[in-house]
């Protein structure tokens, strides 16, 4: 009787132990864009709102994410965007992540500090990177996806430095700027020290800056304080 029971239950036990077929969890798509400005092929990761495919009549704002690779900030920023969609906390958006290759080159302006020049010989390419965003990436995104024409840029640390530099030097490029702990110590705080002069040259137009810093102190905090002081002293119209 025992042997008969084992024979009857053996197929069921084998079935229960068999691994179930899995399915991928997809938060976006990964593409490449050949840049003439940078002379490189850049990987671009894109998260679309959940309703993008089922609502062809809708267009969406775009959030451009610096350090936007799969092994960088793309997964958790795309996850936050999805959380906002599910909870109706904020509007649906397209997240475009640009994977980093050489952060010191792409995200920094030229430095006047001799040690920084020696330690980071490829640095100082932020102007070219901004041209890539303006002349190649943004038109490419607009041609592939239903964008509303409203956009923002987000970055932290050196990417935050790039965000603040773009906000001061080319403010019309985006509608909103989000900088977390920007590395405003770069080049002896040159960008922060020149903030008031940059703001005095600003073109007309509405734009927003979200600026935050961790409990980091030192020249990181001092640089942020200088930018905040310049904004308070002579806020653009």
CSV table of C-alpha atoms in Angstrom, one decimal:
chain,number,residue,atom,x,y,z
A,1,UNK,CA,0.0,0.0,0.0
A,2,UNK,CA,2.9,2.4,0.9
A,3,UNK,CA,4.6,1.6,-2.5
A,4,UNK,CA,1.4,2.3,-4.3
A,5,UNK,CA,0.9,5.6,-2.6
A,6,UNK,CA,4.5,6.7,-3.5
A,7,UNK,CA,3.9,5.7,-7.1
A,8,UNK,CA,0.7,7.7,-7.2
A,9,UNK,CA,2.1,10.9,-5.6
A,10,UNK,CA,5.5,10.9,-7.3
A,11,UNK,CA,4.3,12.8,-10.5
A,12,UNK,CA,2.5,15.4,-8.3
A,13,UNK,CA,5.6,15.9,-6.2
A,14,UNK,CA,7.8,16.3,-9.2
A,15,UNK,CA,5.4,18.8,-10.7
A,16,UNK,CA,5.3,20.8,-7.5
A,17,UNK,CA,9.1,21.0,-7.3
A,18,UNK,CA,9.5,22.0,-11.0
A,19,UNK,CA,10.5,25.7,-11.3
A,20,UNK,CA,7.7,27.9,-12.7
A,21,UNK,CA,8.4,29.7,-16.0
A,22,UNK,CA,9.4,33.3,-15.2
A,23,UNK,CA,8.8,36.5,-17.0
A,24,UNK,CA,10.9,39.7,-17.1
A,25,UNK,CA,10.0,42.7,-15.1
A,26,UNK,CA,10.4,45.6,-17.5
A,27,UNK,CA,10.9,49.2,-16.3
A,28,UNK,CA,12.1,50.7,-19.6
A,29,UNK,CA,13.9,50.2,-22.9
A,30,UNK,CA,17.6,50.7,-23.7
A,31,UNK,CA,18.7,52.3,-27.0
A,32,UNK,CA,21.8,53.9,-28.5
A,33,UNK,CA,22.3,57.3,-30.1
A,34,UNK,CA,25.3,58.1,-32.2
A,35,UNK,CA,26.5,61.6,-31.3
A,36,UNK,CA,28.4,63.7,-33.8
A,37,UNK,CA,29.0,66.4,-31.1
A,38,UNK,CA,30.7,64.0,-28.7
A,39,UNK,CA,32.1,61.6,-31.3
A,40,UNK,CA,30.6,58.7,-29.4
A,41,UNK,CA,27.7,56.2,-29.3
A,42,UNK,CA,25.8,56.9,-26.1
A,43,UNK,CA,23.4,54.5,-24.4
A,44,UNK,CA,20.0,56.0,-23.6
A,45,UNK,CA,17.5,54.3,-21.2
A,46,UNK,CA,13.9,55.3,-21.4
A,47,UNK,CA,11.0,54.7,-19.0
A,48,UNK,CA,7.5,55.4,-20.3
A,49,UNK,CA,4.3,55.9,-18.2
A,50,UNK,CA,2.2,52.8,-17.7
A,51,UNK,CA,-0.6,54.3,-19.8
A,52,UNK,CA,1.6,55.5,-22.7
A,53,UNK,CA,0.6,52.7,-25.0
A,54,UNK,CA,-3.2,52.8,-24.2
A,55,UNK,CA,-3.6,56.6,-24.5
A,56,UNK,CA,-2.2,57.6,-27.9
A,57,UNK,CA,-3.8,61.0,-27.6
A,58,UNK,CA,-1.7,62.0,-24.6
A,59,UNK,CA,1.7,63.7,-24.5
A,60,UNK,CA,4.1,63.8,-21.6
A,61,UNK,CA,6.8,66.0,-20.0
A,62,UNK,CA,10.3,64.6,-20.0
A,63,UNK,CA,12.7,64.2,-17.1
A,64,UNK,CA,16.4,64.0,-18.4
A,65,UNK,CA,18.5,62.0,-15.9
A,66,UNK,CA,22.2,62.4,-15.7
A,67,UNK,CA,24.1,59.2,-14.6
A,68,UNK,CA,21.1,57.4,-16.2
A,69,UNK,CA,22.7,54.0,-16.8
A,70,UNK,CA,21.3,50.7,-15.7
A,71,UNK,CA,24.0,50.4,-13.1
A,72,UNK,CA,23.6,54.1,-12.2
A,73,UNK,CA,20.5,56.0,-11.2
A,74,UNK,CA,18.0,54.9,-13.9
A,75,UNK,CA,16.4,52.0,-12.0
A,76,UNK,CA,15.5,53.9,-8.8
A,77,UNK,CA,14.5,57.2,-10.6
A,78,UNK,CA,12.3,55.2,-13.0
A,79,UNK,CA,10.9,53.4,-10.0
A,80,UNK,CA,10.1,56.7,-8.3
A,81,UNK,CA,8.4,57.9,-11.5
A,82,UNK,CA,6.3,54.8,-11.6
A,83,UNK,CA,5.4,55.1,-7.9
A,84,UNK,CA,4.2,58.7,-8.6
A,85,UNK,CA,2.0,57.3,-11.4
A,86,UNK,CA,0.5,54.6,-9.2
A,87,UNK,CA,-0.2,56.9,-6.3
A,88,UNK,CA,-1.2,60.0,-8.3
A,89,UNK,CA,1.4,61.9,-6.3
A,90,UNK,CA,2.7,63.7,-9.4
A,91,UNK,CA,2.1,63.8,-13.1
A,92,UNK,CA,3.1,61.0,-15.5
A,93,UNK,CA,6.4,61.6,-17.2
A,94,UNK,CA,8.9,60.1,-19.6
A,95,UNK,CA,12.3,59.4,-17.9
A,96,UNK,CA,15.3,59.6,-20.2
A,97,UNK,CA,18.5,58.4,-18.6
A,98,UNK,CA,21.9,59.1,-20.2
A,99,UNK,CA,24.4,56.4,-19.3
A,100,UNK,CA,27.7,57.9,-18.1
A,101,UNK,CA,31.1,57.2,-19.8
A,102,UNK,CA,33.5,59.8,-18.3
A,103,UNK,CA,31.7,61.8,-15.7
A,104,UNK,CA,34.7,64.1,-15.1
A,105,UNK,CA,34.7,65.1,-18.7
A,106,UNK,CA,31.0,65.4,-19.4
A,107,UNK,CA,29.8,67.0,-16.2
A,108,UNK,CA,32.4,69.6,-15.4
A,109,UNK,CA,33.4,73.0,-16.7
A,110,UNK,CA,37.1,73.7,-17.2
A,111,UNK,CA,38.9,74.1,-13.9
A,112,UNK,CA,41.5,76.6,-12.9
A,113,UNK,CA,42.8,74.4,-10.0
A,114,UNK,CA,46.2,72.9,-10.9
A,115,UNK,CA,45.6,69.8,-8.8
A,116,UNK,CA,42.2,69.1,-10.4
A,117,UNK,CA,43.8,69.6,-13.8
A,118,UNK,CA,46.5,67.0,-12.9
A,119,UNK,CA,44.2,64.5,-11.2
A,120,UNK,CA,41.4,64.7,-13.8
A,121,UNK,CA,43.0,65.4,-17.2
A,122,UNK,CA,39.9,64.7,-19.2
A,123,UNK,CA,37.7,67.2,-17.3
A,124,UNK,CA,36.1,70.3,-18.7
A,125,UNK,CA,33.7,69.0,-21.3
A,126,UNK,CA,30.4,70.2,-19.9
A,127,UNK,CA,29.8,72.7,-22.8
A,128,UNK,CA,30.1,70.0,-25.4
A,129,UNK,CA,27.8,67.7,-23.3
A,130,UNK,CA,25.2,70.5,-23.1
A,131,UNK,CA,25.4,70.8,-26.9
A,132,UNK,CA,24.8,67.1,-27.2
A,133,UNK,CA,21.6,67.4,-25.1
A,134,UNK,CA,20.3,70.5,-26.9
A,135,UNK,CA,21.2,69.6,-30.5
A,136,UNK,CA,21.0,65.8,-30.6
A,137,UNK,CA,19.3,64.1,-27.6
A,138,UNK,CA,16.3,66.4,-27.1
A,139,UNK,CA,15.3,66.4,-30.8
A,140,UNK,CA,15.9,62.6,-30.9
A,141,UNK,CA,13.6,62.1,-27.9
A,142,UNK,CA,11.0,64.4,-29.4
A,143,UNK,CA,11.0,62.5,-32.7
A,144,UNK,CA,10.5,59.1,-31.0
A,145,UNK,CA,8.1,59.8,-28.2
A,146,UNK,CA,5.0,61.9,-27.6
A,147,UNK,CA,6.5,64.8,-25.6
A,148,UNK,CA,4.6,67.8,-24.4
A,149,UNK,CA,7.4,70.2,-24.8
A,150,UNK,CA,7.9,70.6,-21.1
A,151,UNK,CA,11.1,69.1,-19.6
A,152,UNK,CA,13.4,69.0,-16.6
A,153,UNK,CA,16.9,67.8,-15.8
A,154,UNK,CA,18.0,66.0,-12.6
A,155,UNK,CA,21.4,65.1,-11.3
A,156,UNK,CA,23.5,64.6,-8.1
A,157,UNK,CA,27.1,65.4,-7.1
A,158,UNK,CA,29.0,66.2,-10.3
A,159,UNK,CA,25.8,65.8,-12.2
A,160,UNK,CA,24.3,68.3,-9.8
A,161,UNK,CA,27.1,70.7,-10.7
A,162,UNK,CA,26.2,70.2,-14.4
A,163,UNK,CA,22.5,70.9,-13.6
A,164,UNK,CA,23.4,74.2,-11.7
A,165,UNK,CA,25.8,75.2,-14.5
A,166,UNK,CA,23.1,74.7,-17.1
A,167,UNK,CA,20.6,76.6,-15.0
A,168,UNK,CA,23.0,79.6,-14.8
A,169,UNK,CA,24.6,79.5,-18.2
A,170,UNK,CA,21.8,78.2,-20.5
A,171,UNK,CA,18.6,78.6,-18.5
A,172,UNK,CA,16.2,78.3,-21.5
A,173,UNK,CA,17.3,74.8,-22.2
A,174,UNK,CA,15.0,73.2,-19.6
A,175,UNK,CA,11.9,74.3,-17.7
A,176,UNK,CA,13.0,72.9,-14.4
A,177,UNK,CA,16.3,72.0,-12.8
A,178,UNK,CA,16.8,69.5,-9.9
A,179,UNK,CA,20.2,69.5,-8.3
A,180,UNK,CA,21.0,67.2,-5.3
A,181,UNK,CA,24.3,67.9,-3.5
A,182,UNK,CA,25.9,69.6,-6.4
A,183,UNK,CA,29.7,69.6,-6.4
A,184,UNK,CA,30.0,73.3,-6.3
A,185,UNK,CA,33.5,73.0,-4.8
A,186,UNK,CA,34.8,72.4,-8.3
A,187,UNK,CA,37.4,74.9,-9.5
A,188,UNK,CA,37.5,76.7,-6.2
A,189,UNK,CA,33.7,77.3,-6.3
A,190,UNK,CA,34.1,79.3,-9.5
A,191,UNK,CA,30.5,78.6,-10.7
A,192,UNK,CA,29.0,79.6,-7.4
A,193,UNK,CA,31.1,82.7,-7.1
A,194,UNK,CA,29.9,83.8,-10.6
A,195,UNK,CA,26.2,83.0,-10.0
A,196,UNK,CA,25.2,86.7,-9.4
A,197,UNK,CA,26.7,87.8,-12.7
A,198,UNK,CA,25.1,84.9,-14.6
A,199,UNK,CA,21.7,85.7,-13.1
A,200,UNK,CA,22.0,89.3,-14.1
A,201,UNK,CA,22.2,88.1,-17.7
A,202,UNK,CA,19.3,85.8,-17.6
A,203,UNK,CA,16.7,85.8,-20.5
A,204,UNK,CA,13.1,86.3,-19.7
A,205,UNK,CA,11.0,83.2,-19.0
A,206,UNK,CA,9.6,81.0,-16.2
A,207,UNK,CA,11.7,78.2,-14.9
A,208,UNK,CA,12.2,76.4,-11.6
A,209,UNK,CA,15.2,75.3,-9.5
A,210,UNK,CA,15.0,72.6,-6.9
A,211,UNK,CA,18.3,72.7,-4.9
A,212,UNK,CA,19.2,70.4,-2.0
A,213,UNK,CA,22.2,69.3,-0.1
A,214,UNK,CA,23.1,66.6,2.4
A,215,UNK,CA,24.8,67.2,5.7
A,216,UNK,CA,28.2,67.5,3.9
A,217,UNK,CA,29.5,70.9,5.1
A,218,UNK,CA,32.8,72.3,3.9
A,219,UNK,CA,33.2,73.7,0.4
A,220,UNK,CA,30.2,71.7,-0.8
A,221,UNK,CA,27.9,73.6,1.5
A,222,UNK,CA,29.8,76.9,0.9
A,223,UNK,CA,29.2,76.7,-2.8
A,224,UNK,CA,25.4,76.0,-2.4
A,225,UNK,CA,25.2,78.9,0.1
A,226,UNK,CA,26.7,81.2,-2.5
A,227,UNK,CA,24.2,80.3,-5.2
A,228,UNK,CA,21.3,80.6,-2.7
A,229,UNK,CA,22.6,84.0,-1.6
A,230,UNK,CA,22.8,85.2,-5.2
A,231,UNK,CA,19.2,84.0,-5.9
A,232,UNK,CA,18.0,85.9,-2.8
A,233,UNK,CA,19.9,89.1,-3.5
A,234,UNK,CA,18.8,89.5,-7.1
A,235,UNK,CA,16.2,86.9,-8.1
A,236,UNK,CA,15.4,87.1,-11.9
A,237,UNK,CA,12.0,88.4,-12.8
